[in-house]
Coordinates of C-alpha atoms and ligand atoms in Angstrom, one line a residue:
M160 CA 92.7 83.2 -64.2
S161 CA 96.0 84.8 -65.1
D162 CA 97.0 87.9 -67.0
K163 CA 98.8 86.6 -70.0
P164 CA 99.5 88.5 -73.2
V165 CA 96.3 88.9 -75.1
R166 CA 95.8 86.1 -77.6
V167 CA 92.3 85.6 -79.0
R168 CA 91.0 83.2 -81.7
F169 CA 88.1 82.9 -84.1
A170 CA 87.3 79.2 -84.3
P171 CA 84.7 78.6 -87.0
S172 CA 83.7 75.1 -88.1
P173 CA 83.8 74.8 -91.9
T174 CA 80.2 73.6 -92.1
G175 CA 79.1 76.3 -94.6
P176 CA 79.5 80.0 -95.4
L177 CA 80.2 82.4 -92.6
H178 CA 77.0 83.9 -91.2
M179 CA 77.0 87.6 -90.4
G180 CA 77.0 86.6 -86.7
G181 CA 80.2 84.7 -87.2
V182 CA 81.8 87.7 -88.9
R183 CA 80.7 89.8 -85.9
T184 CA 82.4 87.3 -83.6
A185 CA 85.6 87.5 -85.7
L186 CA 85.3 91.3 -85.7
Y187 CA 85.0 91.6 -81.9
N188 CA 88.0 89.3 -81.5
Y189 CA 90.0 91.4 -84.0
L190 CA 89.1 94.6 -82.3
F191 CA 89.8 93.3 -78.9
A192 CA 93.3 92.0 -80.0
K193 CA 94.1 95.4 -81.7
K194 CA 93.0 97.4 -78.7
N195 CA 95.1 95.3 -76.3
N196 CA 98.2 94.9 -78.5
G197 CA 97.3 91.3 -78.7
T198 CA 97.2 88.6 -81.4
F199 CA 94.2 87.5 -83.3
L200 CA 94.3 84.0 -84.8
I201 CA 92.0 81.7 -86.7
R202 CA 91.6 78.1 -86.0
I203 CA 89.4 75.8 -88.2
E204 CA 87.4 73.4 -86.1
D205 CA 86.7 70.5 -88.4
T206 CA 86.5 67.6 -86.0
D207 CA 82.9 66.9 -87.0
Q208 CA 83.7 65.3 -90.4
T209 CA 80.1 64.6 -91.1
R210 CA 79.3 68.3 -91.3
F211 CA 82.3 69.3 -93.4
V212 CA 81.5 71.4 -96.5
P213 CA 84.1 71.8 -99.2
G214 CA 84.9 75.4 -100.0
A215 CA 83.8 76.7 -96.6
Q216 CA 87.3 77.3 -95.3
D217 CA 88.3 79.3 -98.4
Y218 CA 85.0 81.2 -98.1
I219 CA 85.7 82.1 -94.5
M220 CA 89.3 83.3 -95.2
D221 CA 88.1 85.3 -98.2
A222 CA 85.3 86.9 -96.2
L223 CA 87.7 88.0 -93.5
K224 CA 90.0 89.4 -96.1
W225 CA 87.2 91.4 -97.7
C226 CA 86.2 92.8 -94.3
G227 CA 89.8 93.8 -93.6
I228 CA 90.1 91.8 -90.4
M229 CA 92.7 89.2 -91.3
P230 CA 94.1 87.1 -88.4
K231 CA 97.8 87.1 -87.8
E232 CA 98.1 83.4 -87.4
G233 CA 96.1 80.6 -89.1
P234 CA 96.1 78.2 -92.0
G235 CA 98.2 79.6 -94.8
L236 CA 99.2 82.5 -92.6
G237 CA 101.9 80.9 -90.4
G238 CA 102.3 81.3 -86.7
E239 CA 104.2 79.2 -84.1
Y240 CA 101.3 77.3 -82.7
G241 CA 100.1 75.5 -85.9
P242 CA 98.7 73.6 -87.5
Y243 CA 95.6 75.7 -87.2
V244 CA 93.2 73.2 -88.7
Q245 CA 92.1 70.6 -86.1
S246 CA 92.0 67.6 -88.5
E247 CA 95.7 68.3 -89.1
R248 CA 96.2 68.1 -85.3
K249 CA 94.3 64.9 -85.0
E250 CA 97.1 62.9 -83.3
M251 CA 97.5 65.4 -80.5
Y252 CA 94.2 64.9 -78.8
Q253 CA 94.0 61.2 -77.8
P254 CA 96.8 61.4 -75.2
Y255 CA 95.0 64.1 -73.4
A256 CA 91.8 62.1 -73.3
E257 CA 93.7 59.0 -72.1
R258 CA 95.4 61.1 -69.4
L259 CA 92.0 62.0 -68.0
V260 CA 91.0 58.3 -68.0
Q261 CA 94.2 57.5 -66.1
E262 CA 93.4 60.1 -63.6
D263 CA 89.8 58.9 -63.1
K264 CA 88.4 62.1 -64.6
A265 CA 87.1 60.4 -67.7
Y266 CA 86.2 56.8 -68.7
Y267 CA 85.7 54.5 -71.7
A268 CA 82.2 53.9 -72.7
F269 CA 81.3 50.9 -74.9
D270 CA 77.6 51.3 -75.3
T271 CA 76.5 51.2 -78.9
A272 CA 74.3 53.8 -80.5
E273 CA 71.4 51.3 -80.6
E274 CA 71.8 50.5 -76.9
L275 CA 71.7 54.2 -76.0
E276 CA 68.7 54.7 -78.2
L277 CA 66.9 52.0 -76.4
M278 CA 67.7 53.6 -73.0
R279 CA 66.3 56.9 -74.3
E280 CA 63.2 55.2 -75.6
R281 CA 62.5 53.4 -72.3
A282 CA 63.1 56.6 -70.3
K283 CA 60.7 58.4 -72.5
Q284 CA 58.0 55.7 -72.0
M285 CA 58.6 56.2 -68.2
G286 CA 57.9 59.9 -68.6
M287 CA 61.5 61.1 -68.7
P288 CA 62.0 62.7 -72.1
N289 CA 65.5 64.0 -71.5
W290 CA 67.5 60.9 -70.7
Q291 CA 71.2 61.6 -70.2
Y292 CA 74.4 59.7 -69.8
N293 CA 75.3 61.2 -66.5
H294 CA 76.5 60.6 -62.9
V295 CA 73.4 58.5 -62.2
T296 CA 72.9 56.5 -65.4
R297 CA 76.5 55.7 -66.0
T298 CA 76.5 53.3 -63.0
S299 CA 74.3 50.9 -65.0
L300 CA 75.8 51.3 -68.4
K301 CA 78.6 49.6 -70.3
N302 CA 81.7 51.5 -69.4
S303 CA 85.1 51.3 -67.6
L304 CA 83.5 52.4 -64.4
T305 CA 81.0 49.5 -64.3
L306 CA 82.9 46.6 -66.1
P307 CA 85.7 44.7 -64.5
Q308 CA 89.2 45.8 -65.4
D309 CA 90.1 42.7 -67.4
Q310 CA 86.9 42.9 -69.4
V311 CA 87.7 46.5 -70.3
E312 CA 91.2 45.5 -71.3
E313 CA 89.8 42.8 -73.5
L314 CA 87.3 45.0 -75.2
L315 CA 90.1 47.5 -75.9
A316 CA 92.4 44.8 -77.2
N317 CA 89.7 43.5 -79.5
N318 CA 89.3 47.0 -81.0
T319 CA 85.7 47.3 -79.7
P320 CA 84.5 50.8 -80.6
Y321 CA 84.4 53.1 -77.6
V322 CA 84.1 56.7 -76.8
I323 CA 85.8 58.6 -73.9
R324 CA 83.4 60.4 -71.7
M325 CA 83.9 63.1 -69.1
K326 CA 83.3 61.8 -65.5
M327 CA 81.3 64.8 -64.4
P328 CA 81.7 65.1 -60.6
R329 CA 78.5 64.9 -58.5
N330 CA 76.9 67.9 -57.0
R331 CA 79.5 70.6 -57.4
D332 CA 78.8 74.2 -58.2
I333 CA 80.9 75.4 -61.1
R334 CA 81.4 79.2 -61.0
F335 CA 83.0 81.4 -63.6
E336 CA 82.9 85.0 -64.5
D337 CA 81.8 86.0 -68.0
I338 CA 83.0 89.4 -69.0
I339 CA 79.7 90.2 -70.5
R340 CA 77.3 88.3 -68.3
G341 CA 78.9 88.4 -64.9
W342 CA 79.0 85.4 -62.6
V343 CA 77.6 82.1 -63.9
T344 CA 76.9 79.2 -61.6
V345 CA 75.9 75.7 -62.7
N346 CA 75.6 72.6 -60.6
T347 CA 77.3 69.6 -62.1
N348 CA 74.2 67.5 -61.3
N349 CA 72.6 69.3 -64.3
L350 CA 75.4 68.3 -66.7
D351 CA 75.8 65.1 -68.6
D352 CA 79.0 63.1 -69.2
K353 CA 79.9 64.6 -72.5
V354 CA 81.8 62.6 -75.0
L355 CA 85.4 63.9 -75.3
F356 CA 86.8 61.5 -77.8
K357 CA 84.8 59.7 -80.5
S358 CA 84.9 56.2 -81.9
D359 CA 86.1 57.6 -85.2
G360 CA 89.4 58.5 -83.6
M361 CA 88.6 62.2 -83.5
P362 CA 88.2 64.4 -80.5
T363 CA 84.8 66.1 -80.0
Y364 CA 84.6 69.9 -80.3
H365 CA 84.8 70.2 -76.5
L366 CA 88.1 68.4 -76.0
A367 CA 89.8 69.8 -79.1
N368 CA 88.7 73.3 -78.3
I369 CA 90.1 73.2 -74.8
V370 CA 93.4 71.5 -75.7
D371 CA 93.9 73.9 -78.6
D372 CA 93.0 77.0 -76.6
H373 CA 95.5 75.9 -74.0
L374 CA 98.3 75.0 -76.5
M375 CA 97.7 78.2 -78.5
K376 CA 97.9 80.2 -75.3
I377 CA 94.5 81.8 -75.7
S378 CA 93.9 84.4 -73.1
H379 CA 90.3 85.3 -73.9
V380 CA 87.5 83.2 -75.4
I381 CA 85.2 85.6 -77.2
R382 CA 82.4 83.6 -78.9
G383 CA 78.6 83.5 -79.5
E384 CA 76.1 83.0 -76.8
E385 CA 75.2 79.6 -78.1
W386 CA 78.4 78.3 -76.5
L387 CA 77.5 79.5 -73.0
P388 CA 75.9 76.2 -72.1
S389 CA 79.2 74.5 -73.0
A390 CA 81.3 76.8 -70.8
P391 CA 80.8 75.0 -67.5
L392 CA 82.1 71.8 -69.1
H393 CA 85.0 73.7 -70.5
V394 CA 85.8 75.2 -67.1
M395 CA 85.7 71.6 -65.6
L396 CA 88.1 70.4 -68.3
Y397 CA 90.6 73.2 -67.6
E398 CA 90.4 72.2 -64.0
A399 CA 90.8 68.5 -64.8
F400 CA 93.9 69.2 -66.8
G401 CA 95.2 71.6 -64.2
W402 CA 95.4 74.4 -66.7
D403 CA 94.7 78.1 -66.4
C404 CA 91.2 78.9 -67.6
P405 CA 91.0 81.7 -70.2
H406 CA 88.6 84.7 -69.6
F407 CA 85.2 84.1 -71.2
A408 CA 83.0 86.6 -73.1
H409 CA 79.8 85.3 -74.7
L410 CA 78.4 87.6 -77.3
P411 CA 74.7 88.3 -77.6
L412 CA 72.6 86.6 -80.3
L413 CA 71.7 88.4 -83.5
L414 CA 67.9 88.6 -83.7
R415 CA 65.5 89.0 -86.7
P416 CA 64.4 92.5 -87.4
D417 CA 61.1 92.0 -85.6
G418 CA 63.1 90.7 -82.6
N419 CA 61.4 87.3 -83.0
G420 CA 64.1 84.7 -82.8
K421 CA 67.6 84.2 -83.9
L422 CA 68.6 85.5 -87.4
S423 CA 69.1 82.4 -89.4
K424 CA 70.8 81.8 -92.7
R425 CA 67.4 81.3 -94.4
D426 CA 66.0 84.6 -93.1
G427 CA 68.1 86.8 -95.3
D428 CA 66.9 86.2 -98.8
R429 CA 63.4 85.5 -97.4
L430 CA 63.2 88.9 -95.8
G431 CA 65.1 90.7 -98.5
F432 CA 68.6 91.3 -97.2
P433 CA 71.8 89.3 -97.1
V434 CA 73.0 87.5 -94.0
F435 CA 76.3 86.6 -95.5
P436 CA 79.3 88.8 -96.1
T437 CA 79.8 87.5 -99.6
D438 CA 77.8 85.4 -102.1
W439 CA 77.8 81.7 -101.5
T440 CA 76.5 79.1 -103.9
T441 CA 75.7 75.6 -102.4
A442 CA 76.7 72.4 -104.1
E443 CA 73.1 72.2 -105.3
G444 CA 73.5 75.5 -107.0
E445 CA 71.4 77.5 -104.6
L446 CA 72.7 81.1 -104.1
Y447 CA 72.8 82.9 -100.8
S448 CA 73.5 86.6 -101.4
G449 CA 76.3 88.5 -99.8
Y450 CA 76.9 92.2 -98.8
R451 CA 79.9 92.5 -101.0
E452 CA 78.0 91.6 -104.2
K453 CA 75.0 93.7 -103.2
G454 CA 77.3 96.7 -103.4
Y455 CA 78.2 97.4 -99.8
H456 CA 81.6 98.7 -98.9
H457 CA 83.3 96.5 -96.3
Q458 CA 83.8 99.5 -94.1
A459 CA 80.1 100.2 -93.9
F460 CA 79.4 96.5 -93.3
I461 CA 82.0 96.4 -90.5
N462 CA 80.6 99.6 -89.0
M463 CA 77.1 98.2 -88.9
L464 CA 78.3 94.8 -87.5
A465 CA 80.2 96.6 -84.7
F466 CA 77.0 98.2 -83.5
L467 CA 75.1 94.9 -83.3
G468 CA 75.7 94.3 -79.7
W469 CA 78.2 97.1 -78.9
N470 CA 78.1 100.8 -78.6
P471 CA 80.8 103.4 -77.8
G472 CA 78.8 105.2 -75.1
T473 CA 78.8 108.4 -77.2
H474 CA 76.7 109.7 -80.0
Q475 CA 79.3 108.8 -82.6
E476 CA 78.0 106.2 -85.1
I477 CA 80.4 106.4 -88.0
F478 CA 83.7 104.6 -87.3
S479 CA 86.6 103.5 -89.5
L480 CA 88.1 100.2 -88.6
D481 CA 91.0 102.0 -86.9
E482 CA 88.6 104.1 -84.8
L483 CA 86.7 100.9 -83.8
C484 CA 90.0 99.3 -82.7
E485 CA 90.6 102.4 -80.5
A486 CA 87.1 102.6 -79.1
F487 CA 86.2 98.9 -78.6
T488 CA 85.9 97.4 -75.1
L489 CA 84.1 94.3 -74.0
D490 CA 82.4 96.0 -71.1
R491 CA 80.3 97.9 -73.6
V492 CA 79.0 94.8 -75.2
S493 CA 75.4 94.2 -74.2
K494 CA 73.9 91.0 -72.8
A495 CA 70.6 91.5 -74.7
G496 CA 70.1 90.0 -78.1
A497 CA 70.9 92.5 -80.9
K498 CA 68.1 93.1 -83.4
F499 CA 69.3 93.3 -87.0
D500 CA 68.0 96.4 -88.8
P501 CA 68.3 96.2 -92.6
D502 CA 67.4 99.9 -93.0
K503 CA 70.1 101.0 -90.6
T504 CA 72.5 98.8 -92.6
K505 CA 71.7 100.9 -95.7
W506 CA 72.1 104.0 -93.7
F507 CA 75.6 103.0 -92.7
Q508 CA 76.4 102.5 -96.4
Q509 CA 74.9 105.9 -97.2
Q510 CA 77.0 107.5 -94.5
Y511 CA 80.0 105.8 -95.7
L512 CA 79.6 107.3 -99.2
R513 CA 79.0 110.7 -97.7
S514 CA 82.0 110.7 -95.4
T515 CA 84.5 109.2 -97.9
P516 CA 86.6 111.6 -99.9
N517 CA 85.5 111.9 -103.5
E518 CA 88.9 110.9 -104.8
E519 CA 88.6 107.5 -103.0
L520 CA 85.1 107.0 -104.3
A521 CA 86.2 107.9 -107.8
D522 CA 88.6 104.9 -107.7
Q523 CA 85.8 102.6 -106.8
L524 CA 83.5 104.1 -109.4
S525 CA 86.3 103.7 -112.0
E526 CA 86.4 100.0 -111.2
V527 CA 82.6 99.7 -111.6
L528 CA 82.9 101.6 -115.0
E529 CA 85.7 99.4 -116.1
H530 CA 88.2 102.3 -116.2
K531 CA 86.5 103.9 -119.2
Y532 CA 86.6 107.5 -117.9
D533 CA 89.1 109.9 -116.6
V534 CA 89.3 109.5 -112.8
S535 CA 89.4 113.3 -112.1
R536 CA 86.1 113.6 -113.9
L537 CA 84.7 110.7 -111.8
T538 CA 85.8 112.6 -108.7
T539 CA 83.4 115.4 -109.7
V540 CA 80.7 112.9 -110.6
C541 CA 81.0 111.5 -107.1
H542 CA 80.9 114.9 -105.6
L543 CA 77.7 115.7 -107.5
M544 CA 75.9 112.4 -107.0
K545 CA 76.9 110.9 -103.6
E546 CA 74.3 112.7 -101.5
R547 CA 71.6 111.0 -103.5
A548 CA 73.2 107.5 -103.6
T549 CA 73.5 104.5 -101.3
F550 CA 75.8 102.4 -103.4
I551 CA 78.7 103.3 -105.6
Q552 CA 76.7 101.5 -108.4
D553 CA 73.9 104.1 -107.9
I554 CA 76.4 106.8 -108.8
A555 CA 77.2 105.0 -111.9
T556 CA 73.6 104.5 -112.9
E557 CA 72.0 107.7 -111.7
G558 CA 75.0 109.9 -112.7
A559 CA 75.3 108.2 -116.1
Y560 CA 74.2 111.4 -117.9
L561 CA 77.2 113.2 -116.5
L562 CA 79.4 110.9 -118.6
E563 CA 77.3 110.3 -121.6
R564 CA 74.6 112.2 -123.4
P565 CA 71.0 111.3 -122.5
T566 CA 69.4 108.8 -124.8
S567 CA 65.9 109.3 -123.5
Y568 CA 63.8 112.1 -121.7
D569 CA 61.8 111.5 -118.6
E570 CA 58.2 111.2 -119.9
Q571 CA 56.6 112.5 -116.8
T572 CA 58.6 115.7 -116.8
V573 CA 58.1 116.2 -120.5
S574 CA 54.3 115.9 -120.2
K575 CA 54.1 118.0 -117.1
K576 CA 56.6 120.7 -117.8
W577 CA 57.2 121.0 -121.5
K578 CA 54.6 123.5 -122.8
E579 CA 53.8 124.8 -126.2
D580 CA 56.2 127.8 -125.9
T581 CA 58.9 125.9 -124.1
S582 CA 61.0 125.2 -127.2
A583 CA 61.2 128.9 -128.0
L584 CA 61.9 129.7 -124.4
M585 CA 64.7 127.1 -124.2
T586 CA 66.2 128.2 -127.5
E587 CA 66.4 131.8 -126.1
W588 CA 68.0 130.5 -122.9
K589 CA 70.4 128.5 -125.0
N590 CA 71.4 131.6 -126.9
N591 CA 72.1 133.4 -123.7
L592 CA 74.4 130.6 -122.6
E593 CA 76.2 130.7 -125.9
A594 CA 76.9 134.4 -125.4
L595 CA 78.6 133.8 -122.0
S596 CA 82.3 134.5 -122.0
T597 CA 83.0 132.5 -118.8
F598 CA 81.1 129.4 -118.2
D599 CA 81.3 128.3 -114.6
H600 CA 78.8 127.7 -111.8
D601 CA 78.4 131.4 -110.8
S602 CA 78.2 132.8 -114.3
V603 CA 75.6 130.3 -115.4
E604 CA 73.6 130.9 -112.2
N605 CA 73.8 134.7 -112.7
A606 CA 72.7 134.4 -116.3
F607 CA 69.9 132.2 -115.3
K608 CA 68.6 134.6 -112.7
A609 CA 68.8 137.5 -115.2
F610 CA 66.9 135.4 -117.7
L611 CA 64.1 134.6 -115.2
E612 CA 63.8 138.3 -114.3
A613 CA 63.7 139.4 -117.9
K614 CA 61.0 136.9 -118.6
G615 CA 59.2 137.5 -115.4
M616 CA 59.1 133.8 -114.8
G617 CA 59.6 131.6 -111.8
I618 CA 62.3 128.9 -111.5
G619 CA 59.7 126.1 -111.8
A620 CA 58.8 127.0 -115.3
V621 CA 62.4 127.0 -116.6
L622 CA 64.8 125.0 -114.6
P623 CA 63.1 121.5 -115.0
N624 CA 63.2 122.0 -118.8
F625 CA 66.8 123.1 -118.7
R626 CA 67.5 119.9 -116.7
L627 CA 65.5 117.8 -119.0
L628 CA 67.5 119.0 -122.0
I629 CA 70.9 118.5 -120.4
T630 CA 70.3 115.3 -118.4
G631 CA 67.1 113.7 -119.7
T632 CA 65.8 113.5 -116.1
G633 CA 63.5 115.5 -113.9
M634 CA 65.6 115.6 -110.7
G635 CA 69.2 115.8 -109.6
P636 CA 72.0 117.9 -108.2
S637 CA 72.5 121.6 -108.9
M638 CA 72.0 122.4 -112.6
F639 CA 74.7 125.1 -112.4
E640 CA 77.2 122.7 -111.1
I641 CA 76.3 120.2 -113.8
A642 CA 76.5 122.8 -116.5
A643 CA 79.9 123.9 -115.3
F644 CA 81.1 120.3 -115.2
L645 CA 80.0 119.6 -118.7
G646 CA 81.3 122.8 -120.2
K647 CA 79.7 125.2 -122.6
E648 CA 80.1 123.3 -125.8
E649 CA 78.7 120.0 -124.4
C650 CA 75.8 121.9 -122.8
L651 CA 74.9 123.6 -126.1
E652 CA 75.1 120.4 -128.0
R653 CA 72.9 118.6 -125.5
M654 CA 70.4 121.4 -125.7
N655 CA 70.3 121.2 -129.5
Q656 CA 69.9 117.4 -129.3
G657 CA 67.2 117.7 -126.6
L658 CA 65.2 120.3 -128.4
T659 CA 65.0 118.2 -131.5
K660 CA 64.1 115.0 -129.7
I661 CA 61.6 116.4 -127.3
E662 CA 59.9 118.3 -130.1
A663 CA 59.7 115.0 -132.0
L664 CA 58.2 113.3 -129.0
K665 CA 55.7 116.1 -128.6
N666 CA 54.6 115.8 -132.2
Q667 CA 54.2 112.1 -131.9
A668 CA 51.9 112.5 -128.9
Ligands
LIG817 N1 83.8 75.7 -83.6 C1 82.9 76.5 -82.8 C2 81.9 77.2 -83.8 O1 81.8 76.7 -84.8 C3 83.6 77.5 -82.0 C4 83.1 77.8 -80.6 C5 84.2 78.5 -79.8 O2 84.6 79.6 -80.2 O3 84.6 77.9 -78.8 O4 81.4 78.3 -83.5

């Protein structure tokens, strides 16, 4: 292994929308690159044409953009190692596969799918359910190792379909160090002769992945744990080509909230939370929901993802993307699967609202409210409401009365708190407010206290009804702040409107 400049890649296959686990892989690559003054690139691995899903590549790029973790090189982004889509690099791979055949490290195999199926069936009947094309079985199969040279040439000349398989050496220990898992040792006798080049003229994932990582000068391969079983083959391929092997880091799986198994794309909507960054609609019209459309801010989403498998080693939990770039190291990524916690995800979003300046939230709120209100007023709305909200939309809904007069009055509060003498009491309180020469938080509060004292009443008998008249609700932030925000005139008008409407309600009942 060498110490080249840090270049890392995210290499998704466009087989559908990007699962949250995929976004985490991209995020860790991004953070690692930033932390080490390196380059983060994206490469689309679409060699398996049968699994190609239209729209998936755009979805992936759009999701990374929303998350704020755009690669520096990739399709449509430029970079000197392109193209960054494997199907556009198609011509490059065959010579590499041929080279391994020339060097006796790979071979042509002419067995048809039916013949191989038959072998598998027979093996199964003989009590061997896991038949493999390997160093033992290849000696009795139809390949360039068993057939005479002239027959091989004839088959090739006749365009007989073939694949190129890795000639896995016999009984060798492959050892490599994974940054997260430590040393991994696998004996080649347990590995099969993987196909490197397919009969459709395309490389397999394994060959294309190694060739591209080499040509794109990738220094660290950071990817999901599901690729760990492929790593020994990859190490063998680097060795076969005589190339430097990149460093490996296999990230822990994302598990279901109950820790029972891998978090799959179907789990999300079934268990009531999204598993995708943004909405995805399948060709059949089926919708998989996304965090963006559910109202999450990308910063909260990223913060939550960063903690699925990593921790900073301190008590700090709230991080901006820049802070994550600063704090991130691979040696603090855990081996154990990371349990996804939907409540904690909401908590991150709440914390995001709480720690974000009101001016910034006001811009987002303005967007939600289609720019109908003055942004400086929205800044105060955010200040008043954000402690009680999770999403910016909550501020819009629950703080609606700060922007428009109430159209209804919370029935429960009316029936519990509005007594026979409340109208008279509230009219008196309204008159006191009217008499105030300054109308701010403190003056309203002082007047309120004086009123309670004069009446010999407790807060509970007066405040809920005052709130009801002004906001139509039974709960919320400080009434004195709300009154100061609305101003005297608006408060008085709301009280008049409320008195009339609640009286009418009472009379109806
Ligand atoms: N194309 C593989 C995937 O879809 C990439 C694996 C790797 O990063 O090597 O996840």
